[in-house]
Amino acid sequence: MGLELDHIFVCVEPEAPEAEFLKAFGFTEGNRRTHPGQGTANVCFLFHNAYLELLWLSDINEILSSVVRPLGLWERCCWGETQACPFGISLRSDVPGSLELPFTTWNYYAPFLPEKTSLPIAANSENLSEPLIFMSPVSRIPSASPLKRGLLINKPGFDEITKLRVTLPGEKNFSAELRKLTELGLVELKRGDRFYLEIEFNQAQSGQIQLFDSKLPISFYW
């Protein structure tokens, strides 16, 4: 069984005003949707093999419910106040239908998914200084989906996400779950003075970089 990056989420302000930075850069929005029962909503930017999700708080009662609270999504969505990590890393299997992860997980019965459908959540989810790691129920890349194919980013140089580097503040050792992702070559980790994502596209063949506003703690290399 092999694992691949399915998508990355970054928590943003309600209705994602930060999306305007990406649109000004030349990206087009994919789809916007709400997650009924989870208390979040999103907008996605789709690439050939993965996507970037901007996620925000939409319903305080739902996000603080007993089912959703263990994800720490409220803290992540309010990261400017709570200092929680605003990132999530979603994986998919190259084996259709497989939801196995190579470390301890617990089952999250997402309210917006069909009844009795669960998502495996990495056991480091209680560590709010690290990204939330979870398994996607989808086993296809965006370009393989007829519904998503027409929404792919068509800006030259941005076909595929080829590397993800995550900077996390702090001095403690990274969790076993995060270290496993580095062993599998799915993510690179480093320590720094703030939460930050560096996303590489197309092996950074053109040698260019784009930095965004401090409210959107990411940079692109292509």
mmCIF file with all atom_site columns, N, CA and C in Angstrom, residues 102-103 174-189:
data_model
loop_
_atom_site.group_PDB
_atom_site.id
_atom_site.type_symbol
_atom_site.label_atom_id
_atom_site.label_alt_id
_atom_site.label_comp_id
_atom_site.label_asym_id
_atom_site.label_entity_id
_atom_site.label_seq_id
_atom_site.pdbx_PDB_ins_code
_atom_site.Cartn_x
_atom_site.Cartn_y
_atom_site.Cartn_z
_atom_site.occupancy
_atom_site.B_iso_or_equiv
_atom_site.pdbx_formal_charge
_atom_site.auth_seq_id
_atom_site.auth_comp_id
_atom_site.auth_asym_id
_atom_site.auth_atom_id
_atom_site.pdbx_PDB_model_num
ATOM 1  N N  . PRO A 1 102 ? -0.341 4.186  8.423  1.00 0.00 ? 102 PRO A N  1
ATOM 2  C CA . PRO A 1 102 ? 0.727  3.416  9.080  1.00 0.00 ? 102 PRO A CA 1
ATOM 3  C C  . PRO A 1 102 ? 1.031  3.871  10.505 1.00 0.00 ? 102 PRO A C  1
ATOM 4  N N  . PHE A 1 103 ? 0.014  4.296  11.233 1.00 0.00 ? 103 PHE A N  1
ATOM 5  C CA . PHE A 1 103 ? 0.178  4.680  12.626 1.00 0.00 ? 103 PHE A CA 1
ATOM 6  C C  . PHE A 1 103 ? -1.198 4.636  13.294 1.00 0.00 ? 103 PHE A C  1
ATOM 7  N N  . PHE A 1 174 ? 8.993  16.203 17.051 1.00 0.00 ? 174 PHE A N  1
ATOM 8  C CA . PHE A 1 174 ? 7.781  15.983 16.270 1.00 0.00 ? 174 PHE A CA 1
ATOM 9  C C  . PHE A 1 174 ? 7.170  14.646 16.661 1.00 0.00 ? 174 PHE A C  1
ATOM 10 N N  . SER A 1 175 ? 5.861  14.548 16.523 1.00 0.00 ? 175 SER A N  1
ATOM 11 C CA . SER A 1 175 ? 5.164  13.308 16.874 1.00 0.00 ? 175 SER A CA 1
ATOM 12 C C  . SER A 1 175 ? 5.583  12.168 15.953 1.00 0.00 ? 175 SER A C  1
ATOM 13 N N  . ALA A 1 176 ? 5.318  10.958 16.398 1.00 0.00 ? 176 ALA A N  1
ATOM 14 C CA . ALA A 1 176 ? 5.635  9.778  15.585 1.00 0.00 ? 176 ALA A CA 1
ATOM 15 C C  . ALA A 1 176 ? 4.867  9.801  14.267 1.00 0.00 ? 176 ALA A C  1
ATOM 16 N N  . GLU A 1 177 ? 3.652  10.348 14.302 1.00 0.00 ? 177 GLU A N  1
ATOM 17 C CA . GLU A 1 177 ? 2.835  10.407 13.089 1.00 0.00 ? 177 GLU A CA 1
ATOM 18 C C  . GLU A 1 177 ? 3.463  11.336 12.056 1.00 0.00 ? 177 GLU A C  1
ATOM 19 N N  . LEU A 1 178 ? 3.896  12.511 12.495 1.00 0.00 ? 178 LEU A N  1
ATOM 20 C CA . LEU A 1 178 ? 4.547  13.435 11.563 1.00 0.00 ? 178 LEU A CA 1
ATOM 21 C C  . LEU A 1 178 ? 5.868  12.873 11.052 1.00 0.00 ? 178 LEU A C  1
ATOM 22 N N  . ARG A 1 179 ? 6.625  12.263 11.939 1.00 0.00 ? 179 ARG A N  1
ATOM 23 C CA . ARG A 1 179 ? 7.913  11.689 11.519 1.00 0.00 ? 179 ARG A CA 1
ATOM 24 C C  . ARG A 1 179 ? 7.703  10.599 10.471 1.00 0.00 ? 179 ARG A C  1
ATOM 25 N N  . LYS A 1 180 ? 6.605  9.852  10.608 1.00 0.00 ? 180 LYS A N  1
ATOM 26 C CA . LYS A 1 180 ? 6.323  8.803  9.628  1.00 0.00 ? 180 LYS A CA 1
ATOM 27 C C  . LYS A 1 180 ? 6.060  9.419  8.256  1.00 0.00 ? 180 LYS A C  1
ATOM 28 N N  . LEU A 1 181 ? 5.393  10.555 8.209  1.00 0.00 ? 181 LEU A N  1
ATOM 29 C CA . LEU A 1 181 ? 5.136  11.207 6.926  1.00 0.00 ? 181 LEU A CA 1
ATOM 30 C C  . LEU A 1 181 ? 6.440  11.629 6.257  1.00 0.00 ? 181 LEU A C  1
ATOM 31 N N  . THR A 1 182 ? 7.412  12.045 7.073  1.00 0.00 ? 182 THR A N  1
ATOM 32 C CA . THR A 1 182 ? 8.701  12.416 6.489  1.00 0.00 ? 182 THR A CA 1
ATOM 33 C C  . THR A 1 182 ? 9.430  11.173 5.977  1.00 0.00 ? 182 THR A C  1
ATOM 34 N N  . GLU A 1 183 ? 9.336  10.071 6.719  1.00 0.00 ? 183 GLU A N  1
ATOM 35 C CA . GLU A 1 183 ? 9.972  8.825  6.278  1.00 0.00 ? 183 GLU A CA 1
ATOM 36 C C  . GLU A 1 183 ? 9.411  8.363  4.934  1.00 0.00 ? 183 GLU A C  1
ATOM 37 N N  . LEU A 1 184 ? 8.131  8.608  4.717  1.00 0.00 ? 184 LEU A N  1
ATOM 38 C CA . LEU A 1 184 ? 7.470  8.195  3.483  1.00 0.00 ? 184 LEU A CA 1
ATOM 39 C C  . LEU A 1 184 ? 7.668  9.211  2.359  1.00 0.00 ? 184 LEU A C  1
ATOM 40 N N  . GLY A 1 185 ? 8.348  10.308 2.651  1.00 0.00 ? 185 GLY A N  1
ATOM 41 C CA . GLY A 1 185 ? 8.600  11.316 1.639  1.00 0.00 ? 185 GLY A CA 1
ATOM 42 C C  . GLY A 1 185 ? 7.393  12.172 1.284  1.00 0.00 ? 185 GLY A C  1
ATOM 43 N N  . LEU A 1 186 ? 6.410  12.220 2.187  1.00 0.00 ? 186 LEU A N  1
ATOM 44 C CA . LEU A 1 186 ? 5.186  12.970 1.912  1.00 0.00 ? 186 LEU A CA 1
ATOM 45 C C  . LEU A 1 186 ? 5.267  14.418 2.359  1.00 0.00 ? 186 LEU A C  1
ATOM 46 N N  . VAL A 1 187 ? 6.157  14.704 3.289  1.00 0.00 ? 187 VAL A N  1
ATOM 47 C CA . VAL A 1 187 ? 6.273  16.060 3.816  1.00 0.00 ? 187 VAL A CA 1
ATOM 48 C C  . VAL A 1 187 ? 7.682  16.267 4.362  1.00 0.00 ? 187 VAL A C  1
ATOM 49 N N  . GLU A 1 188 ? 8.155  17.501 4.315  1.00 0.00 ? 188 GLU A N  1
ATOM 50 C CA . GLU A 1 188 ? 9.390  17.886 4.981  1.00 0.00 ? 188 GLU A CA 1
ATOM 51 C C  . GLU A 1 188 ? 9.030  18.784 6.151  1.00 0.00 ? 188 GLU A C  1
ATOM 52 N N  . LEU A 1 189 ? 9.760  18.639 7.257  1.00 0.00 ? 189 LEU A N  1
ATOM 53 C CA . LEU A 1 189 ? 9.459  19.390 8.474  1.00 0.00 ? 189 LEU A CA 1
ATOM 54 C C  . LEU A 1 189 ? 10.663 20.212 8.906  1.00 0.00 ? 189 LEU A C  1
#
